[in-house]
PDB file of C-alpha atoms in Angstrom:
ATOM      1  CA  UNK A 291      -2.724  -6.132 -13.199  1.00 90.00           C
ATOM      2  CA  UNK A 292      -3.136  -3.247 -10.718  1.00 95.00           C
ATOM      3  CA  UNK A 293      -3.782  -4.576  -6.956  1.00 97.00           C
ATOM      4  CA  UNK A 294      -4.953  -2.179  -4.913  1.00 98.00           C
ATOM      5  CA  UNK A 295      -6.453  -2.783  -1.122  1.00 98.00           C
ATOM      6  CA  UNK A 296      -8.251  -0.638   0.750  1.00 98.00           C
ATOM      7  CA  UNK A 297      -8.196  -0.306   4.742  1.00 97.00           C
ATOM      8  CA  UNK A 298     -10.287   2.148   7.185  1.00 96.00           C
ATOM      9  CA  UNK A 299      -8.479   5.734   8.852  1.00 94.00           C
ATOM     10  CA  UNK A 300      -9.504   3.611  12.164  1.00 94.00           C
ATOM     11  CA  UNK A 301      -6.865   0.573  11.274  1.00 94.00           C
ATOM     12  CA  UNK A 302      -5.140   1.393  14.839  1.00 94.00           C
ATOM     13  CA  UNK A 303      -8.547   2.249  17.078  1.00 91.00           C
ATOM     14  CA  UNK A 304      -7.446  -0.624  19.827  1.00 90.00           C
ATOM     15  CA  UNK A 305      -3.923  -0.091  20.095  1.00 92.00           C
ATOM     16  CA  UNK A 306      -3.009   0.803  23.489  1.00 92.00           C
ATOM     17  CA  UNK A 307      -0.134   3.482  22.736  1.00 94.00           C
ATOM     18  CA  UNK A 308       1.390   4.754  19.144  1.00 95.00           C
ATOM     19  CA  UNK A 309       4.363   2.275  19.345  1.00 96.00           C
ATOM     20  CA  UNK A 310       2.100  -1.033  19.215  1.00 96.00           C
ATOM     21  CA  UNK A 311      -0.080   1.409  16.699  1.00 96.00           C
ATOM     22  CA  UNK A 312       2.942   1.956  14.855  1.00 97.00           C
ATOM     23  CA  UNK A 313       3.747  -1.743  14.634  1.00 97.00           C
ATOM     24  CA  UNK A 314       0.506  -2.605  13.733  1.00 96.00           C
ATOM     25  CA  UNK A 315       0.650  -0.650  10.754  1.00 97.00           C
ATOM     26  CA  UNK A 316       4.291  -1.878   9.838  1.00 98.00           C
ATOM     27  CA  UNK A 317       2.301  -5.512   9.232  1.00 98.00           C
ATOM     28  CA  UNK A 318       0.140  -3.762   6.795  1.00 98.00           C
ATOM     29  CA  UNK A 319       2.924  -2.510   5.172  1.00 98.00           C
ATOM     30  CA  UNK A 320       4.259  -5.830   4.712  1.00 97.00           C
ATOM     31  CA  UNK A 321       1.532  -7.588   3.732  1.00 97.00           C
ATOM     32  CA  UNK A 322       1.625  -4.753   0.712  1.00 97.00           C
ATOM     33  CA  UNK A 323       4.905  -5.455  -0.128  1.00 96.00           C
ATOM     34  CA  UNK A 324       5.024  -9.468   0.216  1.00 96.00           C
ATOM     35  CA  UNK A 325       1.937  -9.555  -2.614  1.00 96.00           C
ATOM     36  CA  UNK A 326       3.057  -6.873  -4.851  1.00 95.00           C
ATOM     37  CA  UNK A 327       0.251  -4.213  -4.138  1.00 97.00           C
ATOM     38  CA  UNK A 328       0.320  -1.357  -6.237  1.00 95.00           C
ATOM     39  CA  UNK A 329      -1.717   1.051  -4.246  1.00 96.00           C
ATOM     40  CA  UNK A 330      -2.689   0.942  -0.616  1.00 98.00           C
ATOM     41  CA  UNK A 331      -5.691   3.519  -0.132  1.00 98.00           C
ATOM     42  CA  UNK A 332      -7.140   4.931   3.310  1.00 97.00           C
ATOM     43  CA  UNK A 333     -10.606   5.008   3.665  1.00 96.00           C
ATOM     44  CA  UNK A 334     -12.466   7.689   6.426  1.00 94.00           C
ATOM     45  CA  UNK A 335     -14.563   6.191   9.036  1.00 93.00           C
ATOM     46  CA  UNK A 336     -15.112   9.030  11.283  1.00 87.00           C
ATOM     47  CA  UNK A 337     -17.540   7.265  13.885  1.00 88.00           C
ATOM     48  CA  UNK A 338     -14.867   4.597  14.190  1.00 86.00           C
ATOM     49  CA  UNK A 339     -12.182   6.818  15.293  1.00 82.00           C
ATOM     50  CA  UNK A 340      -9.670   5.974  17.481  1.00 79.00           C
ATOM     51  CA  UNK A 341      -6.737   7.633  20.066  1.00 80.00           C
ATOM     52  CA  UNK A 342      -4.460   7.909  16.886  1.00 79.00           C
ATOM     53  CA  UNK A 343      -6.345   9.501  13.954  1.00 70.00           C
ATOM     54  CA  UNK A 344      -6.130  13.192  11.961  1.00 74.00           C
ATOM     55  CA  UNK A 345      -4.379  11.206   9.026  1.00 90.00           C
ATOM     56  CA  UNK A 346      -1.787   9.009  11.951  1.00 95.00           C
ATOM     57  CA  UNK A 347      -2.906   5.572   9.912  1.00 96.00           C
ATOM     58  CA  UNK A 348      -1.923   7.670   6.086  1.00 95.00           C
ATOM     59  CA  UNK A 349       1.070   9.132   7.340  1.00 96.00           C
ATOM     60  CA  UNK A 350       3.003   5.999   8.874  1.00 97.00           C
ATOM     61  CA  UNK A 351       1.634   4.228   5.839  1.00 97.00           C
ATOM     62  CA  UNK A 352       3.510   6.409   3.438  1.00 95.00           C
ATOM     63  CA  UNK A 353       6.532   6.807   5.615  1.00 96.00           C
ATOM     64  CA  UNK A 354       6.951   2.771   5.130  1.00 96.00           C
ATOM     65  CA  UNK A 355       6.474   2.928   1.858  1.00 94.00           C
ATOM     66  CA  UNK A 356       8.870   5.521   1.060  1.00 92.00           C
ATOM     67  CA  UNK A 357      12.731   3.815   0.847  1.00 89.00           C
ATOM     68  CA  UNK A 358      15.031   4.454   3.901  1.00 90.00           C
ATOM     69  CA  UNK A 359      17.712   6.450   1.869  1.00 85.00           C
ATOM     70  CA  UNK A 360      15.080   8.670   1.274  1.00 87.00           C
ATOM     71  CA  UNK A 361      12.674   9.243   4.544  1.00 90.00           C
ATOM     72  CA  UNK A 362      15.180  11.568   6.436  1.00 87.00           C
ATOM     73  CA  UNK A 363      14.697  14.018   3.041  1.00 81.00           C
ATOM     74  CA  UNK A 364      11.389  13.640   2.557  1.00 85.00           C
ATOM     75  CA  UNK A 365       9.878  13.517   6.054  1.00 90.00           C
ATOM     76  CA  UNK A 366      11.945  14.685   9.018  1.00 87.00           C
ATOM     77  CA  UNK A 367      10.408  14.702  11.938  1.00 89.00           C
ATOM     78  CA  UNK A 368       7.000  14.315  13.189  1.00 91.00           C
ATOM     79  CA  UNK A 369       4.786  13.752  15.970  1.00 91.00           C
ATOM     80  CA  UNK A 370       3.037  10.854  14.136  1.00 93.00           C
ATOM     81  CA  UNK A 371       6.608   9.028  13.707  1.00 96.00           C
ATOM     82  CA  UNK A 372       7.977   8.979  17.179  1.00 95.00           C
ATOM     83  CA  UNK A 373       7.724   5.296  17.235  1.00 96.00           C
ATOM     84  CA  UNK A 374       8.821   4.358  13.266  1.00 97.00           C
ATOM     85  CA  UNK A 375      12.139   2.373  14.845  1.00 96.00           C
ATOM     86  CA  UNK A 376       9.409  -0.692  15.597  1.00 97.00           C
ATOM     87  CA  UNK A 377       8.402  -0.682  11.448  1.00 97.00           C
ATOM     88  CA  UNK A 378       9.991  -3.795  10.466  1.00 95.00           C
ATOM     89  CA  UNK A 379      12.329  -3.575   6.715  1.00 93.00           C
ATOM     90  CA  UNK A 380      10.179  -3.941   3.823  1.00 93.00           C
ATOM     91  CA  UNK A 381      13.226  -4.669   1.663  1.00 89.00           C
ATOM     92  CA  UNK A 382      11.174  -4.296  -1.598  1.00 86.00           C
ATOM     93  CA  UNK A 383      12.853  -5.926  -4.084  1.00 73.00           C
ATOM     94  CA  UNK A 384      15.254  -3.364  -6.363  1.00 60.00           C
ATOM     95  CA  UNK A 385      14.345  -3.379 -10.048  1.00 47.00           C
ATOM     96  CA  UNK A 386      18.023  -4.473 -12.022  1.00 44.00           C
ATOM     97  CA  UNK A 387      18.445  -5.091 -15.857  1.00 44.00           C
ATOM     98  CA  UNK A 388      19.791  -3.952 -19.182  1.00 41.00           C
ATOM     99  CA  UNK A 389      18.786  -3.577 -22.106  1.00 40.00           C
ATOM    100  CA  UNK A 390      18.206  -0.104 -24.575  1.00 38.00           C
ATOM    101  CA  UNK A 391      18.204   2.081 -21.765  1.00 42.00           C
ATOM    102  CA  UNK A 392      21.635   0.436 -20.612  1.00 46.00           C
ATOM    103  CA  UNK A 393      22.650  -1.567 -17.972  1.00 57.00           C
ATOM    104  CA  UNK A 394      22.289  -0.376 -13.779  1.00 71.00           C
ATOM    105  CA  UNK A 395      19.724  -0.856 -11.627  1.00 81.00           C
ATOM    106  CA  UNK A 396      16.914   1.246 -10.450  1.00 85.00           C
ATOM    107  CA  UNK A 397      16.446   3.122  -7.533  1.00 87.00           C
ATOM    108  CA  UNK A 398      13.782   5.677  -6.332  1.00 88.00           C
ATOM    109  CA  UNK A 399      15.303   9.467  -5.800  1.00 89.00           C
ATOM    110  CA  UNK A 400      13.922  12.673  -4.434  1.00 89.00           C
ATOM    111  CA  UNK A 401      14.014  15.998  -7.053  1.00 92.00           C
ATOM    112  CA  UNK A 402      15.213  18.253  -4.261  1.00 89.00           C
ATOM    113  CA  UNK A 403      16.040  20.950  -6.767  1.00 92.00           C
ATOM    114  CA  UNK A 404      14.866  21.799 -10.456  1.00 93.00           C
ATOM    115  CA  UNK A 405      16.950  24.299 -12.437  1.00 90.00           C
ATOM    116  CA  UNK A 406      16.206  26.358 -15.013  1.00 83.00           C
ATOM    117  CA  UNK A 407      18.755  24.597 -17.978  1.00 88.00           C
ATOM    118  CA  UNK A 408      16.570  21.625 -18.308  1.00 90.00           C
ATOM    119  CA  UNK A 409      18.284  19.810 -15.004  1.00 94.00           C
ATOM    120  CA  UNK A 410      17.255  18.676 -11.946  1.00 95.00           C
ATOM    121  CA  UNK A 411      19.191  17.711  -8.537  1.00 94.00           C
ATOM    122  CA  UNK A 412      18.400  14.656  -7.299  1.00 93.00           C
ATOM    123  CA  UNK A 413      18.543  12.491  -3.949  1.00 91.00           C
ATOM    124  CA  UNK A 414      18.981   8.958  -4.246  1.00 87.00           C
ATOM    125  CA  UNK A 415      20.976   7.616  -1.554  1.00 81.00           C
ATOM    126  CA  UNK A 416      24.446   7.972  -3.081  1.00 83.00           C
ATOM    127  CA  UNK A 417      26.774  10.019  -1.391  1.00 79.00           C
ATOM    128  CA  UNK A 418      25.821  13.464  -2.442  1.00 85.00           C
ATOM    129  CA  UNK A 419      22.575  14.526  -3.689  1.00 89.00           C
ATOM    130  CA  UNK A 420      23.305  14.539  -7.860  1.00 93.00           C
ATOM    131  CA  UNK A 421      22.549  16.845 -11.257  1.00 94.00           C
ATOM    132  CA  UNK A 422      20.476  15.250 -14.441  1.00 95.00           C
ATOM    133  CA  UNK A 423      19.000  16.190 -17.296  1.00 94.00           C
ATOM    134  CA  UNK A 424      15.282  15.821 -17.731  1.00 93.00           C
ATOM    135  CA  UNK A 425      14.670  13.648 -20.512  1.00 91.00           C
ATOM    136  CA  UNK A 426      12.227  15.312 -23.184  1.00 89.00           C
ATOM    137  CA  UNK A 427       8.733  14.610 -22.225  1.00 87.00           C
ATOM    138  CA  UNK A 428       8.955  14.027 -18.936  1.00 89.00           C
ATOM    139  CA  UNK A 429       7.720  16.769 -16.218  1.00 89.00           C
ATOM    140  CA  UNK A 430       9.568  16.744 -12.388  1.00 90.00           C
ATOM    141  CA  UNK A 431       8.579  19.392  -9.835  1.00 90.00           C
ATOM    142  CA  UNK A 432      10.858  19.463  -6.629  1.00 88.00           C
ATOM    143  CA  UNK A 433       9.264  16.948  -3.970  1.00 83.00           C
ATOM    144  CA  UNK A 434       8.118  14.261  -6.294  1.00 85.00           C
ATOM    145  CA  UNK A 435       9.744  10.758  -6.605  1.00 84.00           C
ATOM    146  CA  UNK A 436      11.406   9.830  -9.531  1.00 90.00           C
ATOM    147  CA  UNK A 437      13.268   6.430 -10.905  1.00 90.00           C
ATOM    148  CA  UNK A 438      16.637   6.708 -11.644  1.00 92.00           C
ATOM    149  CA  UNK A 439      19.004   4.115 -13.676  1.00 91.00           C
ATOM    150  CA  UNK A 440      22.565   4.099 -11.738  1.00 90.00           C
ATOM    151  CA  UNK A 441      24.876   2.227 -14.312  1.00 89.00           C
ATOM    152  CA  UNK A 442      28.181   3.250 -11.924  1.00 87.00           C
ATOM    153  CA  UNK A 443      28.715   4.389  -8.206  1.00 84.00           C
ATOM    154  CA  UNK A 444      32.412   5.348  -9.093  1.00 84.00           C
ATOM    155  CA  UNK A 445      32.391   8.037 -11.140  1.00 87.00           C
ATOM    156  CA  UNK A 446      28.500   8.669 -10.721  1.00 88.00           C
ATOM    157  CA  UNK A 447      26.913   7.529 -13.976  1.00 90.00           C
ATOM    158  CA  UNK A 448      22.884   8.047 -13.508  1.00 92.00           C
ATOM    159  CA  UNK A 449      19.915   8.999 -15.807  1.00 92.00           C
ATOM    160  CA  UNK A 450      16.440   9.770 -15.155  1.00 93.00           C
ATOM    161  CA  UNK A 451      13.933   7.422 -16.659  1.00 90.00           C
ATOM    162  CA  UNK A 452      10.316   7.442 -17.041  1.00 88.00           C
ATOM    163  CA  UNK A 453       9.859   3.926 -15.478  1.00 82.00           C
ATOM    164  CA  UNK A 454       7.381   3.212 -12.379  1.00 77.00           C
ATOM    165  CA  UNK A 455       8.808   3.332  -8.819  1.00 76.00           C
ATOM    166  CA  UNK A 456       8.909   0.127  -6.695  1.00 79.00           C
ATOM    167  CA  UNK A 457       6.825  -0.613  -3.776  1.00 87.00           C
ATOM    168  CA  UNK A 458       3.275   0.695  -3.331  1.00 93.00           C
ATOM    169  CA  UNK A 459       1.618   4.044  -3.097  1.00 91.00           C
ATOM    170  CA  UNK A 460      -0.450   5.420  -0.241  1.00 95.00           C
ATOM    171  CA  UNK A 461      -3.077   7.236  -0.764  1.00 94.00           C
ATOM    172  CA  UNK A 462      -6.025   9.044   1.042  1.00 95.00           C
ATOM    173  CA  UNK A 463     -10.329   8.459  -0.668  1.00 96.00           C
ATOM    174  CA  UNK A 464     -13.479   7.303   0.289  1.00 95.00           C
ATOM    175  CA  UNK A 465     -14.881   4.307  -0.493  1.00 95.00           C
ATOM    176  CA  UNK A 466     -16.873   5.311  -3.280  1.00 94.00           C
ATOM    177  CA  UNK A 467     -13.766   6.866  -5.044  1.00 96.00           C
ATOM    178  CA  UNK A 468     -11.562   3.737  -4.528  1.00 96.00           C
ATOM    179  CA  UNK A 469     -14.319   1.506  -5.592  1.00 96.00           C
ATOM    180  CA  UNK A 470     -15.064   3.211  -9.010  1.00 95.00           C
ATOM    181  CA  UNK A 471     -11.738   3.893 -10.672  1.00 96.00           C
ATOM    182  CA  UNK A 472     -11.222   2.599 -13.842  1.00 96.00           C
ATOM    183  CA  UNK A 473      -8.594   0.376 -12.371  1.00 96.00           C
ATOM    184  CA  UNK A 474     -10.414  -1.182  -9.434  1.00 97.00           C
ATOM    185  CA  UNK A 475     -11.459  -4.631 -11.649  1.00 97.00           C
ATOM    186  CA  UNK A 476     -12.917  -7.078  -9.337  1.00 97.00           C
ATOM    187  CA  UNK A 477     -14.245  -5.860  -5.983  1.00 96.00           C
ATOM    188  CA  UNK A 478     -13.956  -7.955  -3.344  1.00 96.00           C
ATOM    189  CA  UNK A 479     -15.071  -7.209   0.501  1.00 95.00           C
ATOM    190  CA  UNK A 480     -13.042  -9.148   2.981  1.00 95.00           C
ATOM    191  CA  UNK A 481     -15.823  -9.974   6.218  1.00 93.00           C
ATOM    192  CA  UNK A 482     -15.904 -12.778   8.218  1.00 92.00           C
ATOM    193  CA  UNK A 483     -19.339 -12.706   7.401  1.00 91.00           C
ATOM    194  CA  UNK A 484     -18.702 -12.781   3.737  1.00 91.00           C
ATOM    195  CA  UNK A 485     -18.988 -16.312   1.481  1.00 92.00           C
ATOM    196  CA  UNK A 486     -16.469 -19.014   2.715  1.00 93.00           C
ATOM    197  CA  UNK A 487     -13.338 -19.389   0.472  1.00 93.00           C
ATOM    198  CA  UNK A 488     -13.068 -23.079  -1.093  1.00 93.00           C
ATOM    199  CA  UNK A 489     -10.209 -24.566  -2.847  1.00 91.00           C
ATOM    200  CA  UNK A 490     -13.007 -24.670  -5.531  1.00 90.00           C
ATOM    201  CA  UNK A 491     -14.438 -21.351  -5.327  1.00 91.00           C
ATOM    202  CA  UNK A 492     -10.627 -20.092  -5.763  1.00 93.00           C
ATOM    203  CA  UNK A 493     -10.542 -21.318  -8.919  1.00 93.00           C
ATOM    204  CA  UNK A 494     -13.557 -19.081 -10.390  1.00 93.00           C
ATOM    205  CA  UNK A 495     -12.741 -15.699  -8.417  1.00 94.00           C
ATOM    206  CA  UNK A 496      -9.189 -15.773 -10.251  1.00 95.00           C
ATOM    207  CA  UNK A 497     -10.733 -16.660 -13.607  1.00 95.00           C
ATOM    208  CA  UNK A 498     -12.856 -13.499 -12.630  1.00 95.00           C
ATOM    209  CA  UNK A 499      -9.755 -11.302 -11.567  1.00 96.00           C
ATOM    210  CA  UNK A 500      -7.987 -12.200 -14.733  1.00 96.00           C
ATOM    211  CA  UNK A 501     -10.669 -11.312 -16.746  1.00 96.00           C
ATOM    212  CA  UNK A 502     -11.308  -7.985 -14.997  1.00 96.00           C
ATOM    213  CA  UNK A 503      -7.411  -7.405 -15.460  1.00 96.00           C
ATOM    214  CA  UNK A 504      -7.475  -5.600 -11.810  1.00 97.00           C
ATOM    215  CA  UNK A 505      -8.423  -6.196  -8.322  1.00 98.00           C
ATOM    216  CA  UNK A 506      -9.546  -4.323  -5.011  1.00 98.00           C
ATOM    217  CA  UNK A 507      -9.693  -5.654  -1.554  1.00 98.00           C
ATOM    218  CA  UNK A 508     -10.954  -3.935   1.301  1.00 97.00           C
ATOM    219  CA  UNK A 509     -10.618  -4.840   4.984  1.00 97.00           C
ATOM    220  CA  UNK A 510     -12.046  -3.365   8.463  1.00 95.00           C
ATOM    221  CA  UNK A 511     -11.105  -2.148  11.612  1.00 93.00           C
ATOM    222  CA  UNK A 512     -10.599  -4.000  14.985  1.00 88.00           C
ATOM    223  CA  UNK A 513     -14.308  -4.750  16.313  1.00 87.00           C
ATOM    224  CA  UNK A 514     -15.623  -2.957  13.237  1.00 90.00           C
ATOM    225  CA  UNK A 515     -15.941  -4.774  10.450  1.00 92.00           C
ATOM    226  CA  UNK A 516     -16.940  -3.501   6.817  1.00 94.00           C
ATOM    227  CA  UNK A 517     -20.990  -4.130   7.678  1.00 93.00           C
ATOM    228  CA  UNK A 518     -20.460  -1.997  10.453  1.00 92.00           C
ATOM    229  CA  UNK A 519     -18.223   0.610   9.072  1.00 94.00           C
ATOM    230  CA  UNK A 520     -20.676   0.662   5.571  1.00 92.00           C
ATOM    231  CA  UNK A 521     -23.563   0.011   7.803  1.00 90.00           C
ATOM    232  CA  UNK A 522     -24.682  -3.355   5.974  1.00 86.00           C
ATOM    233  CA  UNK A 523     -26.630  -6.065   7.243  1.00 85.00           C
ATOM    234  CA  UNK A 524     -23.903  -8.863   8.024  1.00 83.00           C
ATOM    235  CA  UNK A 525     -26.482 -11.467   6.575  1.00 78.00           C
ATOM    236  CA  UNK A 526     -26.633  -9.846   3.755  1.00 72.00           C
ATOM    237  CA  UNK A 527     -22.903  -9.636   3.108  1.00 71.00           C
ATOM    238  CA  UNK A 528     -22.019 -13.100   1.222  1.00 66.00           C
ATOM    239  CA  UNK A 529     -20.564 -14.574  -2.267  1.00 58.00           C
ATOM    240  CA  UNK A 530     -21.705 -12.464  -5.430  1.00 62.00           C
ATOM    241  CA  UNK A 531     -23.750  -9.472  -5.368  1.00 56.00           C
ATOM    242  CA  UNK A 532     -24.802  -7.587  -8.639  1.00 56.00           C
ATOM    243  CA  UNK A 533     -26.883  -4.676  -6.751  1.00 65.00           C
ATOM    244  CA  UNK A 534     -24.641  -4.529  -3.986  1.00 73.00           C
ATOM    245  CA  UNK A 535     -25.469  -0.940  -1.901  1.00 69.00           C
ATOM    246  CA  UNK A 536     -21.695  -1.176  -1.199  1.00 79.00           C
ATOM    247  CA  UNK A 537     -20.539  -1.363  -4.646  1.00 85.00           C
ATOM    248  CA  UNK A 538     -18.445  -4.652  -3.950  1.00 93.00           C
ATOM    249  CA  UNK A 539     -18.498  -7.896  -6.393  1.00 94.00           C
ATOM    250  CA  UNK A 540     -17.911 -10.113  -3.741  1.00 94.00           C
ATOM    251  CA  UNK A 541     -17.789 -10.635   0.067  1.00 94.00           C
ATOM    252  CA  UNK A 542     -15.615 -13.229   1.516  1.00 95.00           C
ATOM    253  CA  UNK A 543     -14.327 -14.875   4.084  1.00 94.00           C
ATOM    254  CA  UNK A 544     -10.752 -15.928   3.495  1.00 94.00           C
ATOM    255  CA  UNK A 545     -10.309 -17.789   7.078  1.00 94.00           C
ATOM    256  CA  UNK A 546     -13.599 -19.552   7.381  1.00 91.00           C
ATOM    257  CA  UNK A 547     -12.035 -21.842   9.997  1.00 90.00           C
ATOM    258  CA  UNK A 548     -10.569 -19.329  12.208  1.00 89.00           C
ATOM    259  CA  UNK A 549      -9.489 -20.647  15.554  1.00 91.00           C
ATOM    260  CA  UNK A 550      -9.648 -16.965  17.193  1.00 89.00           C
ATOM    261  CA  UNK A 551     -12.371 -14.949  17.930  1.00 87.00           C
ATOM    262  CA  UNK A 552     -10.589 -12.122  16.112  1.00 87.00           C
ATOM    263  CA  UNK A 553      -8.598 -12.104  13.243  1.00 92.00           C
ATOM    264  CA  UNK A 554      -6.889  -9.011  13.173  1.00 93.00           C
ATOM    265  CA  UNK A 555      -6.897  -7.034  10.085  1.00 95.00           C
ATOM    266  CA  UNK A 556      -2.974  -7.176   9.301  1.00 95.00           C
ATOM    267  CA  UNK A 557      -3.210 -10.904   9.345  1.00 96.00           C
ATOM    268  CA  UNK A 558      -6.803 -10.838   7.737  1.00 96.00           C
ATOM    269  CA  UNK A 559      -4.355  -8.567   5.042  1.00 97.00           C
ATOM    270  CA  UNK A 560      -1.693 -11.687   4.403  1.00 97.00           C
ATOM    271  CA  UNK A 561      -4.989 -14.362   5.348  1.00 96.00           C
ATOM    272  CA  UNK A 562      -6.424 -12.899   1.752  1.00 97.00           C
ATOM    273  CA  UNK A 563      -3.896 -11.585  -0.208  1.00 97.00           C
ATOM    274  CA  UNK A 564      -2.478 -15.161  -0.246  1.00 96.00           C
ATOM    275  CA  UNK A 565      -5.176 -16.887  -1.539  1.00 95.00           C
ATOM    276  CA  UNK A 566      -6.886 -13.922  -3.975  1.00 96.00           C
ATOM    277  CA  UNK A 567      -3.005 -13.105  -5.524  1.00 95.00           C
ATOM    278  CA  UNK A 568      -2.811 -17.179  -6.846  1.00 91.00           C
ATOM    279  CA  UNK A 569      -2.189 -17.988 -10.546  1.00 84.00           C
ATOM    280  CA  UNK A 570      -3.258 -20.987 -11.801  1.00 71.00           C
TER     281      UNK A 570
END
């Protein structure tokens, strides 16, 4: 099942200075890698724009994402990462095995060079940056990520296999886009305005994930929700719609009780993922 969730370009709009932005954002990050999301997309919402935008929310996003042996490679520095000490460790959990393709684990590398004999020179946080073949059928360009199977550290023993990298992937598309990919699956709107979440109702929206086979949440912005962003009538936005102008299955509320005014929308992020990522 792909999980995908979707948040708005104006994420950090009350932040009062790009280290509490930054932090801010490191929550989100967390929440995607505590529930296994697969892809964390970036909506636009221009009129909602904040101190901190011009792609600030995408950018610290993706540096998260990307594993610390690699981030010095891949992004050096930028004005949009001053503050990336404050992102907590995402310690995604490293993919280990054997089996035909031979004991090692896998780690994510960097193609910082492709040769032409069929070899490429890769970056993934051993000592020195290291030479492998291309296996047949699969296509590298310099830049791109790549999964690697390291069966010894001493000598180097490493292969390049065509296996998924761990973690999730940040992207940037509107609404629209992220809502009608063939992999969205169930499309849920998280509002506090949306239907309120029962032990009950739980029960039914996973028999309707599984059945989809994937799922898409979407969140708002501080003080501007998804009605507001998508300019919806909030009393409008509840339980199932089949014509909704939105293009969402469901609205919900996953913290009907809330004892705040406002739930912020990295713990609105771990508030739902909790609940909608439950197996029966």
């Amino acid at each position: 099942m792909t999980t995908s969730v979707l948040v708005p370009s104006s994420l950090t709009r009350e932040a009062e200075d790009k280290r509490e932005a930054t932090r801010k954002l490191g929550y989100v990050a967390r929440a995607a890698t505590v529930f296994r999301v697969d892809r964390l997309t970036v909506f636009p919402d221009p009129d909602g724009a904040g101190k901190f935008e011009d792609g600030f929310v995408e950018t610290v996003l993706r540096y998260a994402a990307t594993p610390p042996h690699l981030r010095k490679e891949m992004w050096g520095k930028r004005g949009e990462l001053e503050y990336v000490g404050v992102l907590p460790p995402l310690r995604v959990r490293s993919q280990t095995g054997s089996g035909s393709e031979g004991s090692g684990s896998l780690r994510q590398g960097i193609v910082t060079e492709v040769g032409a004999d069929g070899r490429v020179r890769v970056n993934c946080g051993l000592q020195h940056p290291i030479s492998l073949p291309v296996p047949d059928g699969l296509d590298v360009e310099a830049g791109e990520r790549v999964t690697v199977r390291v069966s010894s550290r001493r000598p180097v023993r490493a292969k390049l296999v065509d296996a998924p990298t761990t973690g999730f992937d940040v992207v940037s598309a509107d609404l629209d886009t992220a809502l009608s990919r063939d992999d969205a699956g169930l499309t849920i709107a998280s509002s506090r305005y949306g239907e309120p979440v029962s032990t009950a109702r739980l029960g039914q929206i996973a028999e309707r994930r599984d059945a989809a086979g994937d799922m898409t949440v979407a969140f708002g912005a501080p003080e501007r929700g998804l009605p507001s962003i998508l300019d919806v009538d909030p009393d409008a936005a509840g339980g199932d719609h089949t014509d909704d102008p939105a293009g969402f299955d469901l609205w919900l509320n996953t913290v009907p009780n809330q004892g705040s005014e406002v739930v912020r929308t990295e713990e609105a992020l771990f508030a739902s993922l909790a609940c909608l990522t439950l197996t029966e």
